[in-house]
PDB file of C-alpha atoms in Angstrom:
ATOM      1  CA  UNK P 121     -33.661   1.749 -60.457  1.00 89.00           C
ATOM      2  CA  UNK P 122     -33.235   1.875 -64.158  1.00 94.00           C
ATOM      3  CA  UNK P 123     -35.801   2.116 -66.998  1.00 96.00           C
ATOM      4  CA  UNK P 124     -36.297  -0.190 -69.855  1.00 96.00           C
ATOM      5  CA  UNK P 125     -37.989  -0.443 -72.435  1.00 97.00           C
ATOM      6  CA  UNK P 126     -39.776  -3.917 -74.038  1.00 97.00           C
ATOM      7  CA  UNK P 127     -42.171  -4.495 -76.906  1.00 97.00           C
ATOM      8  CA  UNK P 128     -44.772  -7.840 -76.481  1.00 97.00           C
ATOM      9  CA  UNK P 129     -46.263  -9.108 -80.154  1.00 97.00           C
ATOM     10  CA  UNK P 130     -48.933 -11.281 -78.971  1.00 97.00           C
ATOM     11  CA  UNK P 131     -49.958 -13.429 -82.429  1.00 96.00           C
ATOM     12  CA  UNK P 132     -52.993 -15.536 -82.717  1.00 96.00           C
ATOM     13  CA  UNK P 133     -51.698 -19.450 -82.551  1.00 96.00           C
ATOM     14  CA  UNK P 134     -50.942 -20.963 -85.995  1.00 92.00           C
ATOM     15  CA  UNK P 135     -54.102 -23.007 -86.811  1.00 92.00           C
ATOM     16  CA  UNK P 136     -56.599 -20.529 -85.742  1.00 95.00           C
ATOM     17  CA  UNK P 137     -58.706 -18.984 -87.415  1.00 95.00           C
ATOM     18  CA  UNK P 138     -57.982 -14.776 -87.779  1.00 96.00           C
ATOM     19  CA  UNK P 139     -60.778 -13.054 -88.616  1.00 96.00           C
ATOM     20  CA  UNK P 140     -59.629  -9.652 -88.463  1.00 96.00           C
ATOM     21  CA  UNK P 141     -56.753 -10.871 -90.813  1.00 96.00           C
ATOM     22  CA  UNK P 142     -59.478 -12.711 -93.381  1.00 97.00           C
ATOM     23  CA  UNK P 143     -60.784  -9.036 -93.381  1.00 97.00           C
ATOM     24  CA  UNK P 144     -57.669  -7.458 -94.353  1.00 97.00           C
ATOM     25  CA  UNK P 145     -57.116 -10.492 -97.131  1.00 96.00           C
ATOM     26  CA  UNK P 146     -60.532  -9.772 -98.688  1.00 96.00           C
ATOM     27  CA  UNK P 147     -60.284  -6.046 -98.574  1.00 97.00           C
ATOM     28  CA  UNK P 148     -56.825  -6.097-100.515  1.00 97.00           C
ATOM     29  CA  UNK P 149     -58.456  -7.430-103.768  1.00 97.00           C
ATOM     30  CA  UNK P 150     -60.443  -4.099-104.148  1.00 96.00           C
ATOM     31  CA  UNK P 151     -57.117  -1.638-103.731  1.00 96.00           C
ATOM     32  CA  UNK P 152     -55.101  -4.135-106.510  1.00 96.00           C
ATOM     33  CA  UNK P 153     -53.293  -6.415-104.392  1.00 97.00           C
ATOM     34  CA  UNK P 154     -54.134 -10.029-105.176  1.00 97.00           C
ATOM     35  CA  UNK P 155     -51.253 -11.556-104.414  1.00 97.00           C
ATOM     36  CA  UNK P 156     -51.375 -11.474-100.558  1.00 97.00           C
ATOM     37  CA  UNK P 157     -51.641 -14.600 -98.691  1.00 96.00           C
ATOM     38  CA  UNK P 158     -51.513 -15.537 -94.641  1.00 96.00           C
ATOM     39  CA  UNK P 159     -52.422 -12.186 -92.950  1.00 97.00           C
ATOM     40  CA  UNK P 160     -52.337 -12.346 -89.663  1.00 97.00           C
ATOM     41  CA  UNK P 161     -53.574  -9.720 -86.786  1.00 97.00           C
ATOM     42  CA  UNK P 162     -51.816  -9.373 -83.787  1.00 97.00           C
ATOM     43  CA  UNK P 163     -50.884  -7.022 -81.156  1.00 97.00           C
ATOM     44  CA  UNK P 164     -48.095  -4.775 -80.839  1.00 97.00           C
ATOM     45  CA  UNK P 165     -47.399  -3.519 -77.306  1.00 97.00           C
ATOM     46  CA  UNK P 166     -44.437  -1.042 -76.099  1.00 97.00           C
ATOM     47  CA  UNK P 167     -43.898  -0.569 -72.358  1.00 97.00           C
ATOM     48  CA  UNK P 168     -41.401   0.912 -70.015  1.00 97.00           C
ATOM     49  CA  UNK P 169     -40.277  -0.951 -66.333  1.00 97.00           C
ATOM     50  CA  UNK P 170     -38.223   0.260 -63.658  1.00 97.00           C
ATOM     51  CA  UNK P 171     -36.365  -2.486 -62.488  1.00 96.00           C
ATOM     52  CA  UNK P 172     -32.953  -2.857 -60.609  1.00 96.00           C
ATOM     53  CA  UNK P 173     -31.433  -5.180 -63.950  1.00 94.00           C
ATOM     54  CA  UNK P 174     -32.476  -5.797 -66.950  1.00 94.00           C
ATOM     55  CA  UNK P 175     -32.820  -9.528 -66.180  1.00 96.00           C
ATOM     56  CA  UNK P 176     -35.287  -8.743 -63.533  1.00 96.00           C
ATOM     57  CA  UNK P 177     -37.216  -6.476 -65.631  1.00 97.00           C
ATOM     58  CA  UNK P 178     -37.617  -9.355 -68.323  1.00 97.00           C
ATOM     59  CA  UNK P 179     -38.558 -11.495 -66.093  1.00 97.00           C
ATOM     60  CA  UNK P 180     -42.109  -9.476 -64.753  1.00 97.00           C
ATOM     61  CA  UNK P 181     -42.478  -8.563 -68.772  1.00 97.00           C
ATOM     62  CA  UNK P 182     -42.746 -11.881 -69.512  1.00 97.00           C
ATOM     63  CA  UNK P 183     -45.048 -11.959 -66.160  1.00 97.00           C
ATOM     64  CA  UNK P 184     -47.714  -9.306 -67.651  1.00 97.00           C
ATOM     65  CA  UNK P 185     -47.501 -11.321 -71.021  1.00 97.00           C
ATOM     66  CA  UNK P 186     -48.740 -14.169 -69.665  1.00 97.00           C
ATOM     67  CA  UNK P 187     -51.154 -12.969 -66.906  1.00 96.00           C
ATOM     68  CA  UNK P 188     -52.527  -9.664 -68.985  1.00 97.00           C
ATOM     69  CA  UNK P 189     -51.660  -9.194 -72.604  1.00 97.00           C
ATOM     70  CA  UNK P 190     -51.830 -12.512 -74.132  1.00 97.00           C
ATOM     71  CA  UNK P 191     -54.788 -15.176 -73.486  1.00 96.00           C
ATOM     72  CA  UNK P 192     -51.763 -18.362 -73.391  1.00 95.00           C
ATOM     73  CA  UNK P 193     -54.568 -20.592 -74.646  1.00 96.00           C
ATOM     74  CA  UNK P 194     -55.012 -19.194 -78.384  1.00 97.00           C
ATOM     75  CA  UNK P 195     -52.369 -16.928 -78.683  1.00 97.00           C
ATOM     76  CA  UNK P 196     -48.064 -16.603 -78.554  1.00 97.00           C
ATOM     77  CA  UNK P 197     -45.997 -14.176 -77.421  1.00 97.00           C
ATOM     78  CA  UNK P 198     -42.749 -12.497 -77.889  1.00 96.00           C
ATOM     79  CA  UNK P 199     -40.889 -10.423 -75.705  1.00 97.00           C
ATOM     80  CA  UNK P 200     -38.289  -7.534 -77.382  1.00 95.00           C
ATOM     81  CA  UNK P 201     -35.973  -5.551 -75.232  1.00 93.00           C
ATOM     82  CA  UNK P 202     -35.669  -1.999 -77.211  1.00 92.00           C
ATOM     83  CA  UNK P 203     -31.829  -1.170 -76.886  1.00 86.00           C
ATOM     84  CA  UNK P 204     -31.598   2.174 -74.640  1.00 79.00           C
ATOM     85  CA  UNK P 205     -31.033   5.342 -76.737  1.00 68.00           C
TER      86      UNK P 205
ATOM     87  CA  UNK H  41     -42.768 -14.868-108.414  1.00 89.00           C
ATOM     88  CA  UNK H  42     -41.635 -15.917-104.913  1.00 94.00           C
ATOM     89  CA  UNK H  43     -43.218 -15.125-101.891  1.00 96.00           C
ATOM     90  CA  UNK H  44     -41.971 -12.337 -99.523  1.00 96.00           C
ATOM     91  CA  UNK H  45     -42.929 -12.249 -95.600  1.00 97.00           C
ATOM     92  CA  UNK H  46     -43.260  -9.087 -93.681  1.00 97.00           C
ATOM     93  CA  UNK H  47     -44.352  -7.329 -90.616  1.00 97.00           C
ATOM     94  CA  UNK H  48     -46.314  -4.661 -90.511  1.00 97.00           C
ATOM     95  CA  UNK H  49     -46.357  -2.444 -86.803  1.00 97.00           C
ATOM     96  CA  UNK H  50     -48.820   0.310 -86.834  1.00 97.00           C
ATOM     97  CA  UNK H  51     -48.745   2.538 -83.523  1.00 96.00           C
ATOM     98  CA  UNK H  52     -50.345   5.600 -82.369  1.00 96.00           C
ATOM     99  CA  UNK H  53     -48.579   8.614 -83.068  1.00 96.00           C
ATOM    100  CA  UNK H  54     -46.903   9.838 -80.205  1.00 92.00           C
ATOM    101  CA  UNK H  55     -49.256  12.785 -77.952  1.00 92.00           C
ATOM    102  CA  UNK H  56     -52.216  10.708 -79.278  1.00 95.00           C
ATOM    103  CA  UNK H  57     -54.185   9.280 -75.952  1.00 95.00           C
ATOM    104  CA  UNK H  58     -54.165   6.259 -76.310  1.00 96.00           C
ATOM    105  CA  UNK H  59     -57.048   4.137 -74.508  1.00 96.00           C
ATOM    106  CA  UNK H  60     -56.031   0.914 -74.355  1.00 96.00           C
ATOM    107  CA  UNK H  61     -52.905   1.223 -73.206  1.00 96.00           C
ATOM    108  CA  UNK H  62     -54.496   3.308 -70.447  1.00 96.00           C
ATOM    109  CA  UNK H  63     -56.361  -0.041 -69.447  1.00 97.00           C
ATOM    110  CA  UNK H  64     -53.692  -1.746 -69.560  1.00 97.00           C
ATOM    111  CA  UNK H  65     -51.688   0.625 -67.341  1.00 96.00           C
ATOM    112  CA  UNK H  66     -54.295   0.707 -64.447  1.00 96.00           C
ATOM    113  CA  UNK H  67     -54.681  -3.090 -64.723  1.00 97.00           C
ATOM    114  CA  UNK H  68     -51.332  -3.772 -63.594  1.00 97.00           C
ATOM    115  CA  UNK H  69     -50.977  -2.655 -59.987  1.00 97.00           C
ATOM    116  CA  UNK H  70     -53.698  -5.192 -58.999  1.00 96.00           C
ATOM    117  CA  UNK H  71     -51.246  -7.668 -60.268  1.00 96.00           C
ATOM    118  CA  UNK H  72     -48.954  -6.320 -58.601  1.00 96.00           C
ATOM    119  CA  UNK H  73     -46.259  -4.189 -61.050  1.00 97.00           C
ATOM    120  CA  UNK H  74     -46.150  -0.401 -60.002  1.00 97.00           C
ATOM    121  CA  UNK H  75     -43.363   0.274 -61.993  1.00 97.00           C
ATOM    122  CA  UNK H  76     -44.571   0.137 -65.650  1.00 97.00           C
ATOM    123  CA  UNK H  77     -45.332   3.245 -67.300  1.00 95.00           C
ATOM    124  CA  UNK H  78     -45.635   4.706 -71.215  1.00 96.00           C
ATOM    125  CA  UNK H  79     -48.131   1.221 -72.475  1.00 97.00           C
ATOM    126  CA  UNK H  80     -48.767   2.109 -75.858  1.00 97.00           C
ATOM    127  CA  UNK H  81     -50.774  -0.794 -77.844  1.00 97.00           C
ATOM    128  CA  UNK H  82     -50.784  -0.972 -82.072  1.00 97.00           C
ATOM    129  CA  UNK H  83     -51.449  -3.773 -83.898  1.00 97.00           C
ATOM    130  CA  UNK H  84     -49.141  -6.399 -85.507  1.00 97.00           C
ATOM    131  CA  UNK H  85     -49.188  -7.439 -89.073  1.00 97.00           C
ATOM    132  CA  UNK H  86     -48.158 -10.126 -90.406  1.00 97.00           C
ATOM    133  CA  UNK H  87     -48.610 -11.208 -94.111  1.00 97.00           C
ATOM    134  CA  UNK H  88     -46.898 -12.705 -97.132  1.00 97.00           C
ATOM    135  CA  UNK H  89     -46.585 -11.180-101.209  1.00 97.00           C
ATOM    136  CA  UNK H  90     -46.093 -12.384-104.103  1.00 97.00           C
ATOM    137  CA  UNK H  91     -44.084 -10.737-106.399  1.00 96.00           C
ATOM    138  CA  UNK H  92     -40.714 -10.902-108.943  1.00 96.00           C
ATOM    139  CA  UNK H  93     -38.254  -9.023-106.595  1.00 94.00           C
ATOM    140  CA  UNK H  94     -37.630  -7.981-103.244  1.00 94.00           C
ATOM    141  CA  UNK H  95     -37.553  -4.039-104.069  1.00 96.00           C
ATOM    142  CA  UNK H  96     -41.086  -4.321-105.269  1.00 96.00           C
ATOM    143  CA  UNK H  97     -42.335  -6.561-102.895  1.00 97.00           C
ATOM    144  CA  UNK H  98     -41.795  -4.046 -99.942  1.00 97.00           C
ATOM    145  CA  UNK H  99     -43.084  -1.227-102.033  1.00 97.00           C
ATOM    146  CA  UNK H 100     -46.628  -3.145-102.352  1.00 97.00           C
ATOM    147  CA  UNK H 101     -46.478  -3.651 -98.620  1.00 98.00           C
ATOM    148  CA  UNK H 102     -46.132   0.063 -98.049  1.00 97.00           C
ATOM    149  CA  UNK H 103     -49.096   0.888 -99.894  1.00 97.00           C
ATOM    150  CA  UNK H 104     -50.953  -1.613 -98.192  1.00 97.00           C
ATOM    151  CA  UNK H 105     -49.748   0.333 -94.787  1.00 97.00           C
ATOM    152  CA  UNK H 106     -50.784   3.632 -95.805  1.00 97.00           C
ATOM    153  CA  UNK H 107     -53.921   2.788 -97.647  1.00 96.00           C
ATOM    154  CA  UNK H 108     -55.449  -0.303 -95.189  1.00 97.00           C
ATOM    155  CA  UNK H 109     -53.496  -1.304 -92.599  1.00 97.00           C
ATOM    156  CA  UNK H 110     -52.980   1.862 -90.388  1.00 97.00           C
ATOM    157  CA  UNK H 111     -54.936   5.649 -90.323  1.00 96.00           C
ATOM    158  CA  UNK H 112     -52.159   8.100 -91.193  1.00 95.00           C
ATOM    159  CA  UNK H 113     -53.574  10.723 -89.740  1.00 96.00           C
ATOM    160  CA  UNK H 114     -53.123   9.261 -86.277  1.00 97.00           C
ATOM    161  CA  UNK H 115     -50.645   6.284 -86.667  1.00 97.00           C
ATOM    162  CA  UNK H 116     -47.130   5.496 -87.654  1.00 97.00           C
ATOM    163  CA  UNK H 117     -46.233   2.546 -89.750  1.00 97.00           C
ATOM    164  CA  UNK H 118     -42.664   0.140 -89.962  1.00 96.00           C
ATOM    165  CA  UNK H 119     -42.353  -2.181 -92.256  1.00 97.00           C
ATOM    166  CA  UNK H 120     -40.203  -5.246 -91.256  1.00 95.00           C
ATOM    167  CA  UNK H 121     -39.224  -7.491 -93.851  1.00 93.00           C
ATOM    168  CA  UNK H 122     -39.034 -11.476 -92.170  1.00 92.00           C
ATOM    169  CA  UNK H 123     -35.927 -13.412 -93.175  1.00 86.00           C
ATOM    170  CA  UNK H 124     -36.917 -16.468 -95.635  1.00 78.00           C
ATOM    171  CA  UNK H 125     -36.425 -19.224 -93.143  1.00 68.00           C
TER     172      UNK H 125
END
């Protein structure tokens, strides 16, 4: 069994509505910035799977995206293989 | 002025505990994957700028890391900069 590693962004749908990035876009005013449009908050998530190959492992990484880290009906995902070091 | 995209990752330093990547990690047997291990969850940014050059543009977005987007004190920031499509 070998180890690899993935990261999963999981990004709001285009068309939604993002508080939590409205929040950053009306807090940047106050530091200076007002020249910052389309923030958007997602979720960054880094994981390790032991798998026999690596197309097996990004196969059940895919698997978690859609049945744990992402809700499929508002929100995308990617999945990143992070090259072994 | 044109308009710049980037992504912003923030992540727990490493050593930090980190609790909802703990959930995640006890979530996943019931699902069926015993073989995932180090789930580490940060937050995705993604935003556009405004601004005369590139240079400058990714210096803005810095200061937006350090001073809004993450907590230095216990997270780690990259800066990505998105290729104008």
């Amino acid at each position: 069994m070998t180890t690899f590693t993935f990261e999963v962004l999981v990004t709001l749908k285009d068309g939604l509505s993002d508080p939590q990035g409205k929040a950053v876009e009306s807090a940047l005013p106050s530091l200076g910035w007002t020249n910052v449009r389309h923030v958007r908050v997602g979720k960054h998530i880094e994981l390790e799977v032991e798998a026999h190959d690596e197309a097996s492992a990004l196969e059940q990484v895919r698997g978690m995206a859609v049945r744990l880290l992402s809700n499929p009906v508002i929100e995308d995902y990617q999945v990143l293989e992070v090259a072994p070091k």
